Structure formats: C-alpha cells, structure tokens
Amino acid sequence: PAFTDYQAEAATISQGLVESNHAGYTGTGFVNYDNVTGSYVQFTVSVPAAGNYQLALRYANGTTVDRPMDVTVNGTPAAPGLTFPGTGAWPTWAEKTVTASLAAGTNTVRATATTVNGGPNLDRLRVSAPSDSQPPTA
Ligand code: GCU
C-alpha cells in the first residue's frame, strides 16, 4: 500500500485521554493530550525497508495558540518543535507532515507536547513512503 494509518486511540498514551466528542476524526476517536508539558502519544510503526518515510500527523487545535510538539523516532529527534497551529475549531482537522528515517522492522514514533498547553487533539499517524524509497520500475 502507499500508506499505513496508525490511530492515536490505539497508540501508547502518556497523560492523555481517548475522546470522540469532536466530529471528523478517523477510526473510533482521537487523543486529547493533557494540558501539560511532556504529555505524549507513541506509535509503533513497522516498515519493510529502511529509508525516508513521510510521517503525517492528523490533528485539530481549536485554539489560536500553537501547540508545538517534539517528534522523535526511536528516541532520536526527527522534528523538534514541530508547530501545530490553530485549525479554527476542534472539529476542523489538518495534517503536519515531516520526513524521517525509519529502520527496517519496528520503530517507535513519539509526539511529545513541549508547552503547558499540551498537544493538539491527535487523530492518527499516516506513514507513507516517498518516491525516493520506491524500488525502480524499469
Ligand atoms: C477543549 C476541547 C478538547 C481539547 C481541550 C484542550 O476542552 O473540547 O477537545 O483537548 O479543549 O484545550 O486541549
């Protein structure tokens, strides 16, 4: 497949709650990060081959204040201070995408809130292989 989805509500959650009171989520709900620094959602991601993959975090932020998070892969910073600006309303979802190097097999992708407001509401992680990691077709 071109991508694999990992639902936040099925991930490992530290200081957050699974909720479903704002429409537009995929799966069965989303994670409402506690409004504290250090709250996180951690996904276990499996890929067949090492390479650079696109990590798209689908989120909502119904405030006007950015909810930045540090994204790590296997404990190493992949996207420090990634911004999650306001989406206009809690039921309005957007995606932030970063490219990160994944190892063949199992990886941990963690998104940790870095301000006292906690993270945004997080719906899912979509992992896509960019073109540079596709096998040659000729
Ligand atoms: C509201 C909203 C929650 C959100 C929270 C927050 O309570 O309903 O979905 O997570 O604000 O500010 O984090």
Short mmCIF file of C-alpha atoms and ligand atoms in Angstrom, two decimals:
data_model
loop_
_atom_site.label_atom_id
_atom_site.label_comp_id
_atom_site.label_asym_id
_atom_site.label_seq_id
_atom_site.Cartn_x
_atom_site.Cartn_y
_atom_site.Cartn_z
CA PRO A 1 0.00 0.00 0.00
CA ALA A 2 1.02 3.61 -0.49
CA PHE A 3 0.47 4.36 3.17
CA THR A 4 -0.38 2.82 6.52
CA ASP A 5 -2.52 4.52 9.15
CA TYR A 6 -1.93 4.23 12.88
CA GLN A 7 -4.77 5.51 15.03
CA ALA A 8 -3.83 7.64 18.03
CA GLU A 9 -6.51 5.98 20.15
CA ALA A 10 -4.72 2.65 19.64
CA ALA A 11 -1.25 4.02 20.45
CA THR A 12 0.56 4.26 23.77
CA ILE A 13 -0.70 7.34 25.57
CA SER A 14 1.03 9.12 28.43
CA GLN A 15 -1.02 11.90 30.00
CA GLY A 16 -3.93 11.99 27.58
CA LEU A 17 -7.43 10.65 27.07
CA VAL A 18 -9.22 8.99 24.17
CA GLU A 19 -12.26 11.07 23.29
CA SER A 20 -14.79 11.29 20.45
CA ASN A 21 -16.75 14.47 21.19
CA HIS A 22 -15.48 16.45 18.19
CA ALA A 23 -16.57 15.21 14.75
CA GLY A 24 -14.35 14.46 11.81
CA TYR A 25 -11.90 12.02 13.37
CA THR A 26 -10.96 8.75 11.69
CA GLY A 27 -11.12 5.43 13.48
CA THR A 28 -13.02 5.47 16.76
CA GLY A 29 -11.76 8.70 18.30
CA PHE A 30 -8.76 10.87 18.97
CA VAL A 31 -6.35 11.64 21.79
CA ASN A 32 -6.90 14.73 23.90
CA TYR A 33 -3.44 15.44 25.32
CA ASP A 34 -3.46 16.58 28.94
CA ASN A 35 -2.66 20.28 29.11
CA VAL A 36 0.84 19.71 30.46
CA THR A 37 4.38 19.71 29.11
CA GLY A 38 5.57 16.19 28.38
CA SER A 39 2.28 14.53 27.52
CA TYR A 40 2.81 12.20 24.58
CA VAL A 41 1.42 9.66 22.12
CA GLN A 42 3.75 6.92 20.94
CA PHE A 43 3.13 4.81 17.86
CA THR A 44 4.73 1.52 16.94
CA VAL A 45 5.38 1.66 13.22
CA SER A 46 6.57 -1.24 11.07
CA VAL A 47 8.09 -0.77 7.64
CA PRO A 48 9.57 -3.37 5.30
CA ALA A 49 12.75 -1.49 4.43
CA ALA A 50 14.94 1.23 5.88
CA GLY A 51 14.54 4.64 4.30
CA ASN A 52 12.98 8.04 4.47
CA TYR A 53 9.25 7.96 5.09
CA GLN A 54 6.65 10.71 5.34
CA LEU A 55 5.02 10.94 8.76
CA ALA A 56 1.72 12.83 8.62
CA LEU A 57 0.09 13.70 11.95
CA ARG A 58 -3.62 14.50 11.64
CA TYR A 59 -4.66 16.91 14.36
CA ALA A 60 -7.05 19.63 15.46
CA ASN A 61 -6.36 22.70 17.56
CA GLY A 62 -9.44 24.77 18.30
CA THR A 63 -7.45 27.49 19.99
CA THR A 64 -5.46 30.33 18.46
CA VAL A 65 -2.27 29.29 20.26
CA ASP A 66 0.27 26.94 18.69
CA ARG A 67 0.64 23.53 20.39
CA PRO A 68 4.19 22.55 19.38
CA MET A 69 5.45 19.01 19.83
CA ASP A 70 8.78 17.23 19.54
CA VAL A 71 8.63 14.22 17.23
CA THR A 72 11.20 11.51 17.88
CA VAL A 73 11.91 8.28 16.03
CA ASN A 74 13.43 5.51 18.16
CA GLY A 75 14.30 8.17 20.73
CA THR A 76 16.16 10.42 18.31
CA PRO A 77 14.77 13.86 17.46
CA ALA A 78 13.23 13.82 13.99
CA ALA A 79 11.26 17.06 14.11
CA PRO A 80 11.94 19.15 17.23
CA GLY A 81 9.46 21.92 17.86
CA LEU A 82 7.05 20.96 15.11
CA THR A 83 4.25 23.51 15.09
CA PHE A 84 0.57 22.59 15.38
CA PRO A 85 -1.15 25.91 14.85
CA GLY A 86 -4.83 26.55 15.34
CA THR A 87 -7.15 24.85 12.83
CA GLY A 88 -10.07 27.20 13.54
CA ALA A 89 -12.19 24.81 15.56
CA TRP A 90 -11.89 21.46 17.36
CA PRO A 91 -13.85 19.57 14.65
CA THR A 92 -11.56 21.00 11.93
CA TRP A 93 -8.65 18.68 11.21
CA ALA A 94 -5.35 19.30 9.44
CA GLU A 95 -2.13 17.41 8.79
CA LYS A 96 1.50 18.18 9.60
CA THR A 97 3.97 16.11 7.62
CA VAL A 98 7.66 15.51 8.25
CA THR A 99 10.13 13.23 6.55
CA ALA A 100 12.02 10.88 8.85
CA SER A 101 14.40 7.96 8.55
CA LEU A 102 12.92 4.66 9.70
CA ALA A 103 14.70 1.38 10.24
CA ALA A 104 13.53 -1.87 8.69
CA GLY A 105 11.09 -3.53 11.05
CA THR A 106 9.65 -1.95 14.17
CA ASN A 107 10.11 1.74 15.05
CA THR A 108 8.71 3.98 17.77
CA VAL A 109 7.40 7.39 16.76
CA ARG A 110 6.62 9.65 19.70
CA ALA A 111 4.95 13.09 19.63
CA THR A 112 5.55 14.96 22.90
CA ALA A 113 3.98 18.26 23.89
CA THR A 114 6.51 20.95 24.74
CA THR A 115 4.30 23.59 26.32
CA VAL A 116 1.95 23.70 29.30
CA ASN A 117 -1.00 23.69 26.89
CA GLY A 118 -0.16 20.10 25.95
CA GLY A 119 -0.52 18.83 22.42
CA PRO A 120 -3.34 19.33 19.96
CA ASN A 121 -6.05 16.71 19.64
CA LEU A 122 -4.37 13.93 17.66
CA ASP A 123 -6.32 11.68 15.30
CA ARG A 124 -3.75 9.50 13.61
CA LEU A 125 -0.29 9.00 12.12
CA ARG A 126 -0.12 8.17 8.41
CA VAL A 127 3.18 6.69 7.24
CA SER A 128 3.92 6.98 3.52
CA ALA A 129 6.97 6.01 1.54
CA PRO A 130 8.21 8.94 -0.54
CA SER A 131 9.29 8.34 -4.08
CA ASP A 132 12.98 8.12 -3.23
CA SER A 133 12.44 4.87 -1.38
CA GLN A 134 10.35 3.14 -4.05
CA PRO A 135 12.00 0.31 -5.95
CA PRO A 136 12.97 1.11 -9.53
CA THR A 137 10.22 0.33 -12.00
CA ALA A 138 12.36 -0.12 -15.11
C1 GCU B 1 -11.38 21.62 24.95
C2 GCU B 1 -11.69 20.62 23.85
C3 GCU B 1 -10.76 19.41 23.94
C4 GCU B 1 -9.33 19.90 23.92
C5 GCU B 1 -9.10 20.88 25.05
C6 GCU B 1 -7.70 21.46 25.06
O1 GCU B 1 -11.70 21.07 26.19
O2 GCU B 1 -13.05 20.18 23.97
O3 GCU B 1 -11.03 18.52 22.87
O4 GCU B 1 -8.44 18.82 24.01
O5 GCU B 1 -10.01 21.98 24.95
O6 GCU B 1 -7.56 22.68 25.12
O7 GCU B 1 -6.73 20.72 24.99
#
